[in-house]
Amino acid sequence: MREGNVVLAQPRGFCAGVRRAIGIVERALDLHGAPVYVRKEIVHNHYIVSELEKRGAVFVDSEEEVPQGAVCVFSAHGVSPGVRSAAASRQLEVIDATCPLVSKVHQEAVRFARDGRTILLVGHEGHEEVEGVLGEAPDRIVVIETEDDVQRLGLPNDTPVAVLTQTTLSFDETERVVEALRARFTDLITPGDDICYASQNRQNAVKDLARDNELVLIVGSGNSSNSLRMVEVARDHGAAAHLVPDEQHLEAAWLKGVSSVGISAGASAPEILVDGLVARLAELGLDHVELQRGIAEDVVFSMPGRLADPLTGRVPQTPLAGEVSPAPGGAR
Ligand code: SF4
């Protein structure tokens, strides 16, 4: 057996918005009992969704699928005002797990639309977060993804514009798009800090991993935007990199000639999946594990007041450990 190093990124895995969203579904199940309906995947991770399903969460694509008057959680990615009013007309008991940093982008969209600006939203068309923000002012928002899209915009250069971004984009790539917009529009404003702290911290840690290791593995699901961006960032900084939903997706061929592997995890990926990957790598001879020197995050978002204990009136804390509680009999 050969020897090799594994370096674990710091920080990695769950962010404050994901911990809060998972905690909200768990708390809703405790308070109301099963089923609790959740519109869309609460966070983009298949393991989390399946563990919550075992506990009685029912994931649906649309609020229209939720029975009249039932409890319905909105996912961390946010929803448009149209979804809110459709839920209200079905008398759903809504519990909103939208990440506060996504809600902030919604508020900015409303403000800039009210000011009469055209909003250029940098993000991925069709992503739930983008759909939600778009719904705040559909007539005033244009979604763009790349520098090429900037050139294709059919707007006069003196149009008053405001630039917003999806929270989980690549920081460096988005900077290039925003620079292209600044070069093109004469009346442009941007809050400039929409890419959230968790995405930025994980991307910065991955840049260091990519410099120091031949291979970088990012634990995350294929529909997780921030995980996919972390793979791109690793590749941009010189490492071979792959997205690994769990250890079963590790391909031995990737390790050929590799003596050091960096591992990180997207903001929606639980640590249990990282543990599984580390154990698999140890079986393959990469059994010396180090922790990257990096920043410690201490961001915590409070839980909605409507989840307060009916007897004591106390609102529960967002779980700090950052793990979904395994379903009875479903631990792995
Ligand atoms: S990745 Fe950022 S925006 Fe998304 S839930 Fe986490 S903290 Fe919120």
CSV table of C-alpha atoms and ligand atoms in Angstrom, one decimal:
chain,number,residue,atom,x,y,z
A,1,MET,CA,0.0,0.0,0.0
A,2,ARG,CA,1.3,3.5,-0.9
A,3,GLU,CA,1.4,6.4,1.5
A,4,GLY,CA,-0.3,9.8,0.8
A,5,ASN,CA,-1.7,12.9,2.4
A,6,VAL,CA,-5.2,14.2,2.6
A,7,VAL,CA,-5.8,17.8,3.5
A,8,LEU,CA,-9.2,18.9,4.8
A,9,ALA,CA,-10.2,22.5,3.9
A,10,GLN,CA,-11.0,25.0,6.6
A,11,PRO,CA,-13.8,26.2,6.4
A,12,ARG,CA,-15.9,23.6,4.5
A,13,GLY,CA,-19.4,22.2,4.5
A,14,PHE,CA,-22.5,23.7,6.2
A,15,CYS,CA,-23.0,27.4,6.2
A,16,ALA,CA,-25.3,29.3,8.6
A,17,GLY,CA,-28.1,29.5,6.1
A,18,VAL,CA,-28.1,25.7,5.5
A,19,ARG,CA,-27.9,24.9,9.2
A,20,ARG,CA,-30.9,27.2,9.8
A,21,ALA,CA,-32.9,25.7,6.9
A,22,ILE,CA,-32.4,22.1,8.0
A,23,GLY,CA,-33.1,23.1,11.6
A,24,ILE,CA,-36.4,24.7,10.5
A,25,VAL,CA,-37.6,21.5,8.9
A,26,GLU,CA,-36.6,19.4,11.9
A,27,ARG,CA,-38.3,21.8,14.3
A,28,ALA,CA,-41.4,21.9,12.2
A,29,LEU,CA,-41.6,18.1,12.3
A,30,ASP,CA,-41.1,18.2,16.1
A,31,LEU,CA,-43.9,20.8,16.5
A,32,HIS,CA,-46.4,19.7,13.9
A,33,GLY,CA,-45.6,16.1,13.3
A,34,ALA,CA,-45.4,14.5,9.9
A,35,PRO,CA,-46.0,15.2,7.1
A,36,VAL,CA,-44.4,18.6,6.8
A,37,TYR,CA,-44.3,19.7,3.1
A,38,VAL,CA,-41.2,21.4,1.8
A,39,ARG,CA,-41.3,23.3,-1.5
A,40,LYS,CA,-38.2,22.2,-3.5
A,41,GLU,CA,-35.1,20.6,-1.9
A,42,ILE,CA,-34.6,22.4,1.4
A,43,VAL,CA,-30.9,22.6,0.5
A,44,HIS,CA,-29.3,21.1,-2.6
A,45,ASN,CA,-28.0,17.9,-1.1
A,46,HIS,CA,-29.5,14.4,-1.8
A,47,TYR,CA,-28.4,12.9,1.5
A,48,ILE,CA,-30.1,15.7,3.5
A,49,VAL,CA,-33.3,15.4,1.5
A,50,SER,CA,-33.4,11.6,2.0
A,51,GLU,CA,-32.7,11.8,5.8
A,52,LEU,CA,-35.5,14.4,6.2
A,53,GLU,CA,-37.9,12.3,4.1
A,54,LYS,CA,-37.3,9.4,6.4
A,55,ARG,CA,-38.4,11.7,9.3
A,56,GLY,CA,-41.6,12.7,7.5
A,57,ALA,CA,-40.8,15.7,5.3
A,58,VAL,CA,-42.5,15.6,1.9
A,59,PHE,CA,-40.7,17.4,-0.9
A,60,VAL,CA,-42.8,19.0,-3.6
A,61,ASP,CA,-42.0,21.0,-6.7
A,62,SER,CA,-44.8,23.5,-6.3
A,63,GLU,CA,-47.0,24.9,-3.6
A,64,GLU,CA,-49.9,23.7,-5.7
A,65,GLU,CA,-49.1,20.1,-4.6
A,66,VAL,CA,-49.5,20.9,-0.9
A,67,PRO,CA,-52.9,20.1,0.6
A,68,GLN,CA,-55.0,23.2,1.6
A,69,GLY,CA,-54.1,24.4,5.0
A,70,ALA,CA,-51.0,22.2,5.5
A,71,VAL,CA,-47.6,23.2,6.9
A,72,CYS,CA,-45.2,24.2,4.0
A,73,VAL,CA,-41.6,25.2,4.4
A,74,PHE,CA,-40.0,27.4,1.7
A,75,SER,CA,-36.4,26.3,0.9
A,76,ALA,CA,-33.2,28.2,1.7
A,77,HIS,CA,-33.1,29.5,-1.9
A,78,GLY,CA,-36.1,31.8,-1.5
A,79,VAL,CA,-39.3,32.2,-3.5
A,80,SER,CA,-41.0,34.9,-5.6
A,81,PRO,CA,-43.9,37.0,-4.4
A,82,GLY,CA,-46.1,34.9,-6.8
A,83,VAL,CA,-45.3,31.8,-4.8
A,84,ARG,CA,-46.1,33.5,-1.5
A,85,SER,CA,-49.5,34.7,-2.8
A,86,ALA,CA,-50.3,31.2,-4.2
A,87,ALA,CA,-49.5,29.7,-0.9
A,88,ALA,CA,-51.6,32.3,0.9
A,89,SER,CA,-54.6,31.5,-1.3
A,90,ARG,CA,-54.3,27.8,-0.4
A,91,GLN,CA,-54.2,28.9,3.3
A,92,LEU,CA,-50.9,27.1,3.8
A,93,GLU,CA,-49.1,27.5,7.1
A,94,VAL,CA,-45.9,28.8,5.7
A,95,ILE,CA,-42.5,28.6,7.5
A,96,ASP,CA,-39.9,30.5,5.5
A,97,ALA,CA,-36.4,29.0,5.5
A,98,THR,CA,-35.1,31.5,3.0
A,99,CYS,CA,-31.5,32.3,3.9
A,100,PRO,CA,-31.4,35.9,5.3
A,101,LEU,CA,-28.6,36.7,2.8
A,102,VAL,CA,-30.9,35.7,-0.1
A,103,SER,CA,-33.7,37.8,1.4
A,104,LYS,CA,-31.2,40.7,1.4
A,105,VAL,CA,-30.9,40.4,-2.4
A,106,HIS,CA,-34.7,40.3,-2.8
A,107,GLN,CA,-34.9,43.6,-0.8
A,108,GLU,CA,-32.3,45.2,-3.0
A,109,ALA,CA,-34.2,44.1,-6.1
A,110,VAL,CA,-37.4,45.7,-4.8
A,111,ARG,CA,-35.6,48.9,-3.8
A,112,PHE,CA,-33.8,49.3,-7.2
A,113,ALA,CA,-36.9,48.5,-9.1
A,114,ARG,CA,-38.8,51.2,-7.2
A,115,ASP,CA,-36.0,53.7,-8.0
A,116,GLY,CA,-36.7,53.0,-11.7
A,117,ARG,CA,-33.4,51.2,-12.4
A,118,THR,CA,-33.0,48.2,-14.7
A,119,ILE,CA,-31.6,45.4,-12.6
A,120,LEU,CA,-28.9,43.2,-14.1
A,121,LEU,CA,-28.9,40.0,-12.1
A,122,VAL,CA,-25.7,38.0,-12.6
A,123,GLY,CA,-26.6,34.4,-12.1
A,124,HIS,CA,-27.7,31.1,-13.6
A,125,GLU,CA,-31.0,31.2,-15.5
A,126,GLY,CA,-33.5,28.7,-14.0
A,127,HIS,CA,-31.7,28.3,-10.6
A,128,GLU,CA,-34.3,28.6,-7.8
A,129,GLU,CA,-32.6,31.5,-6.2
A,130,VAL,CA,-32.5,33.5,-9.5
A,131,GLU,CA,-36.2,32.6,-10.2
A,132,GLY,CA,-37.2,33.9,-6.7
A,133,VAL,CA,-35.4,37.3,-7.1
A,134,LEU,CA,-36.6,37.6,-10.7
A,135,GLY,CA,-40.2,37.4,-9.4
A,136,GLU,CA,-39.7,40.5,-7.4
A,137,ALA,CA,-39.7,42.7,-10.5
A,138,PRO,CA,-40.0,40.6,-13.6
A,139,ASP,CA,-40.3,43.6,-15.9
A,140,ARG,CA,-37.2,45.3,-14.6
A,141,ILE,CA,-34.7,42.4,-14.2
A,142,VAL,CA,-32.5,40.9,-16.8
A,143,VAL,CA,-30.5,37.8,-16.0
A,144,ILE,CA,-26.9,37.6,-17.4
A,145,GLU,CA,-24.2,35.0,-16.8
A,146,THR,CA,-21.1,35.9,-18.8
A,147,GLU,CA,-19.0,38.7,-20.1
A,148,ASP,CA,-20.4,37.9,-23.6
A,149,ASP,CA,-23.9,38.4,-22.3
A,150,VAL,CA,-22.9,42.0,-21.3
A,151,GLN,CA,-22.0,42.8,-24.9
A,152,ARG,CA,-25.3,41.3,-26.1
A,153,LEU,CA,-27.5,43.5,-23.8
A,154,GLY,CA,-29.8,45.6,-26.0
A,155,LEU,CA,-29.8,48.6,-23.6
A,156,PRO,CA,-28.5,52.1,-24.2
A,157,ASN,CA,-25.2,52.7,-22.3
A,158,ASP,CA,-26.7,55.5,-20.2
A,159,THR,CA,-29.6,53.3,-18.9
A,160,PRO,CA,-29.7,53.6,-15.1
A,161,VAL,CA,-28.8,50.1,-14.0
A,162,ALA,CA,-28.2,48.2,-10.7
A,163,VAL,CA,-26.2,45.0,-10.6
A,164,LEU,CA,-27.1,42.2,-8.2
A,165,THR,CA,-25.7,38.7,-8.1
A,166,GLN,CA,-26.7,35.2,-7.1
A,167,THR,CA,-25.2,34.5,-3.6
A,168,THR,CA,-23.2,31.4,-4.6
A,169,LEU,CA,-21.3,32.5,-7.7
A,170,SER,CA,-17.5,32.3,-8.3
A,171,PHE,CA,-16.2,35.5,-6.9
A,172,ASP,CA,-13.4,36.0,-9.5
A,173,GLU,CA,-15.6,35.2,-12.5
A,174,THR,CA,-18.3,37.5,-11.2
A,175,GLU,CA,-15.8,40.3,-10.7
A,176,ARG,CA,-14.9,40.0,-14.5
A,177,VAL,CA,-18.6,40.3,-15.5
A,178,VAL,CA,-19.2,43.3,-13.2
A,179,GLU,CA,-16.0,45.0,-14.6
A,180,ALA,CA,-17.4,44.5,-18.1
A,181,LEU,CA,-20.7,46.1,-17.0
A,182,ARG,CA,-18.8,49.0,-15.4
A,183,ALA,CA,-17.0,49.6,-18.6
A,184,ARG,CA,-20.2,49.6,-20.6
A,185,PHE,CA,-22.8,51.5,-18.4
A,186,THR,CA,-22.3,55.1,-17.3
A,187,ASP,CA,-24.9,55.1,-14.5
A,188,LEU,CA,-24.3,51.8,-12.6
A,189,ILE,CA,-24.6,51.0,-9.0
A,190,THR,CA,-24.1,47.8,-7.2
A,191,PRO,CA,-24.1,46.8,-3.5
A,192,GLY,CA,-21.2,44.6,-4.5
A,193,ASP,CA,-21.4,42.1,-1.6
A,194,ASP,CA,-24.1,39.7,-2.7
A,195,ILE,CA,-21.8,36.7,-3.0
A,196,CYS,CA,-22.2,35.4,0.5
A,197,TYR,CA,-19.5,35.0,3.1
A,198,ALA,CA,-19.7,31.2,3.0
A,199,SER,CA,-19.2,31.0,-0.8
A,200,GLN,CA,-16.2,33.4,-0.6
A,201,ASN,CA,-14.6,31.6,2.4
A,202,ARG,CA,-15.0,28.2,0.8
A,203,GLN,CA,-13.6,29.4,-2.5
A,204,ASN,CA,-10.6,31.1,-0.9
A,205,ALA,CA,-9.8,27.9,1.0
A,206,VAL,CA,-10.1,25.9,-2.2
A,207,LYS,CA,-7.6,28.2,-4.0
A,208,ASP,CA,-5.0,27.3,-1.3
A,209,LEU,CA,-5.9,23.6,-1.5
A,210,ALA,CA,-5.4,23.7,-5.3
A,211,ARG,CA,-2.0,25.3,-5.0
A,212,ASP,CA,-0.8,22.7,-2.5
A,213,ASN,CA,-2.4,19.4,-3.8
A,214,GLU,CA,-2.4,17.6,-7.1
A,215,LEU,CA,-6.1,16.6,-6.8
A,216,VAL,CA,-9.0,18.4,-5.2
A,217,LEU,CA,-12.3,16.7,-4.4
A,218,ILE,CA,-15.4,18.7,-3.5
A,219,VAL,CA,-18.1,16.9,-1.7
A,220,GLY,CA,-21.5,18.1,-2.9
A,221,SER,CA,-24.5,17.3,-5.1
A,222,GLY,CA,-24.6,17.9,-8.8
A,223,ASN,CA,-27.3,20.6,-8.4
A,224,SER,CA,-25.4,22.5,-5.8
A,225,SER,CA,-24.3,25.8,-7.3
A,226,ASN,CA,-21.7,26.7,-4.7
A,227,SER,CA,-20.1,23.2,-4.9
A,228,LEU,CA,-19.8,23.4,-8.7
A,229,ARG,CA,-18.2,26.8,-8.4
A,230,MET,CA,-15.6,25.3,-5.9
A,231,VAL,CA,-14.7,22.6,-8.5
A,232,GLU,CA,-14.2,25.4,-11.1
A,233,VAL,CA,-12.1,27.5,-8.7
A,234,ALA,CA,-9.8,24.5,-8.0
A,235,ARG,CA,-9.3,23.8,-11.7
A,236,ASP,CA,-8.6,27.5,-12.3
A,237,HIS,CA,-5.9,27.3,-9.7
A,238,GLY,CA,-4.1,24.4,-11.2
A,239,ALA,CA,-5.4,21.2,-9.7
A,240,ALA,CA,-7.4,18.4,-11.2
A,241,ALA,CA,-10.7,18.6,-9.4
A,242,HIS,CA,-14.0,16.6,-9.2
A,243,LEU,CA,-17.4,16.8,-7.6
A,244,VAL,CA,-18.0,13.8,-5.4
A,245,PRO,CA,-21.6,13.4,-4.2
A,246,ASP,CA,-20.4,10.7,-1.8
A,247,GLU,CA,-17.5,8.2,-1.4
A,248,GLN,CA,-19.1,5.8,-3.8
A,249,HIS,CA,-18.5,8.2,-6.6
A,250,LEU,CA,-14.7,8.3,-6.0
A,251,GLU,CA,-12.9,6.8,-9.0
A,252,ALA,CA,-9.6,5.1,-8.3
A,253,ALA,CA,-8.2,6.2,-11.6
A,254,TRP,CA,-8.3,9.8,-10.4
A,255,LEU,CA,-5.6,8.9,-7.8
A,256,LYS,CA,-3.1,7.5,-10.3
A,257,GLY,CA,0.2,9.2,-9.6
A,258,VAL,CA,-1.4,11.5,-6.9
A,259,SER,CA,0.3,11.7,-3.5
A,260,SER,CA,-1.8,14.5,-1.9
A,261,VAL,CA,-5.5,15.2,-2.1
A,262,GLY,CA,-7.3,18.2,-0.9
A,263,ILE,CA,-10.9,17.8,0.2
A,264,SER,CA,-13.6,20.4,0.7
A,265,ALA,CA,-17.4,20.3,0.9
A,266,GLY,CA,-20.1,22.6,-0.5
A,267,ALA,CA,-22.2,24.7,1.9
A,268,SER,CA,-25.0,22.1,1.7
A,269,ALA,CA,-22.9,19.0,2.2
A,270,PRO,CA,-22.9,17.4,5.6
A,271,GLU,CA,-19.7,16.3,7.3
A,272,ILE,CA,-20.8,12.7,7.4
A,273,LEU,CA,-20.2,12.5,3.6
A,274,VAL,CA,-16.7,14.0,4.1
A,275,ASP,CA,-16.0,11.3,6.7
A,276,GLY,CA,-17.0,8.6,4.3
A,277,LEU,CA,-14.7,10.0,1.6
A,278,VAL,CA,-11.8,10.3,4.0
A,279,ALA,CA,-12.3,6.6,5.1
A,280,ARG,CA,-12.4,5.4,1.5
A,281,LEU,CA,-9.2,7.3,0.6
A,282,ALA,CA,-7.5,5.7,3.7
A,283,GLU,CA,-8.4,2.3,2.3
A,284,LEU,CA,-6.7,3.3,-0.9
A,285,GLY,CA,-3.5,4.3,0.9
A,286,LEU,CA,-4.0,8.1,1.5
A,287,ASP,CA,-4.2,7.7,5.2
A,288,HIS,CA,-2.4,10.7,6.6
A,289,VAL,CA,-5.0,13.4,7.3
A,290,GLU,CA,-4.2,17.1,8.0
A,291,LEU,CA,-6.4,20.1,8.6
A,292,GLN,CA,-5.8,23.2,6.5
A,293,ARG,CA,-5.0,26.3,8.4
A,294,GLY,CA,-8.0,28.6,7.7
A,295,ILE,CA,-10.5,30.9,9.2
A,296,ALA,CA,-13.2,29.7,11.7
A,297,GLU,CA,-16.7,30.9,10.9
A,298,ASP,CA,-19.0,32.0,13.7
A,299,VAL,CA,-22.1,33.2,11.7
A,300,VAL,CA,-25.4,32.1,13.2
A,301,PHE,CA,-28.9,33.1,11.9
A,302,SER,CA,-31.8,33.0,14.3
A,303,MET,CA,-34.8,30.7,13.8
A,304,PRO,CA,-38.2,32.2,12.9
A,305,GLY,CA,-40.3,33.2,15.9
A,306,ARG,CA,-43.2,31.0,14.8
A,307,LEU,CA,-41.1,28.0,15.7
A,308,ALA,CA,-41.2,29.0,19.4
A,309,ASP,CA,-42.0,26.4,22.0
A,310,PRO,CA,-45.8,26.8,22.6
A,311,LEU,CA,-45.3,26.4,26.4
A,312,THR,CA,-42.2,28.4,27.1
A,313,GLY,CA,-42.4,30.8,24.2
A,314,ARG,CA,-38.7,30.2,23.6
A,315,VAL,CA,-37.3,30.2,20.1
A,316,PRO,CA,-34.9,27.3,19.5
A,317,GLN,CA,-31.2,27.9,18.6
A,318,THR,CA,-30.0,27.1,15.1
A,319,PRO,CA,-28.1,23.8,15.5
A,320,LEU,CA,-24.4,24.6,15.8
A,321,ALA,CA,-23.1,21.1,15.1
A,322,GLY,CA,-24.4,21.5,11.6
A,323,GLU,CA,-25.6,18.0,11.1
A,324,VAL,CA,-29.1,16.8,10.2
A,325,SER,CA,-30.3,14.4,12.9
A,326,PRO,CA,-30.3,10.9,11.4
A,327,ALA,CA,-33.7,9.4,10.9
A,328,PRO,CA,-34.5,6.6,13.4
A,329,GLY,CA,-32.8,3.5,11.9
A,330,GLY,CA,-31.4,5.6,9.0
A,331,ALA,CA,-28.0,6.7,10.3
A,332,ARG,CA,-25.0,6.2,8.2
B,1,SF4,S1,-24.5,29.5,0.7
B,1,SF4,FE1,-24.6,31.6,1.5
B,1,SF4,S2,-26.6,32.4,0.7
B,1,SF4,FE2,-26.6,30.2,0.5
B,1,SF4,S3,-27.6,29.4,2.4
B,1,SF4,FE3,-25.4,29.5,2.8
B,1,SF4,S4,-25.0,31.5,3.7
B,1,SF4,FE4,-27.0,31.6,2.7
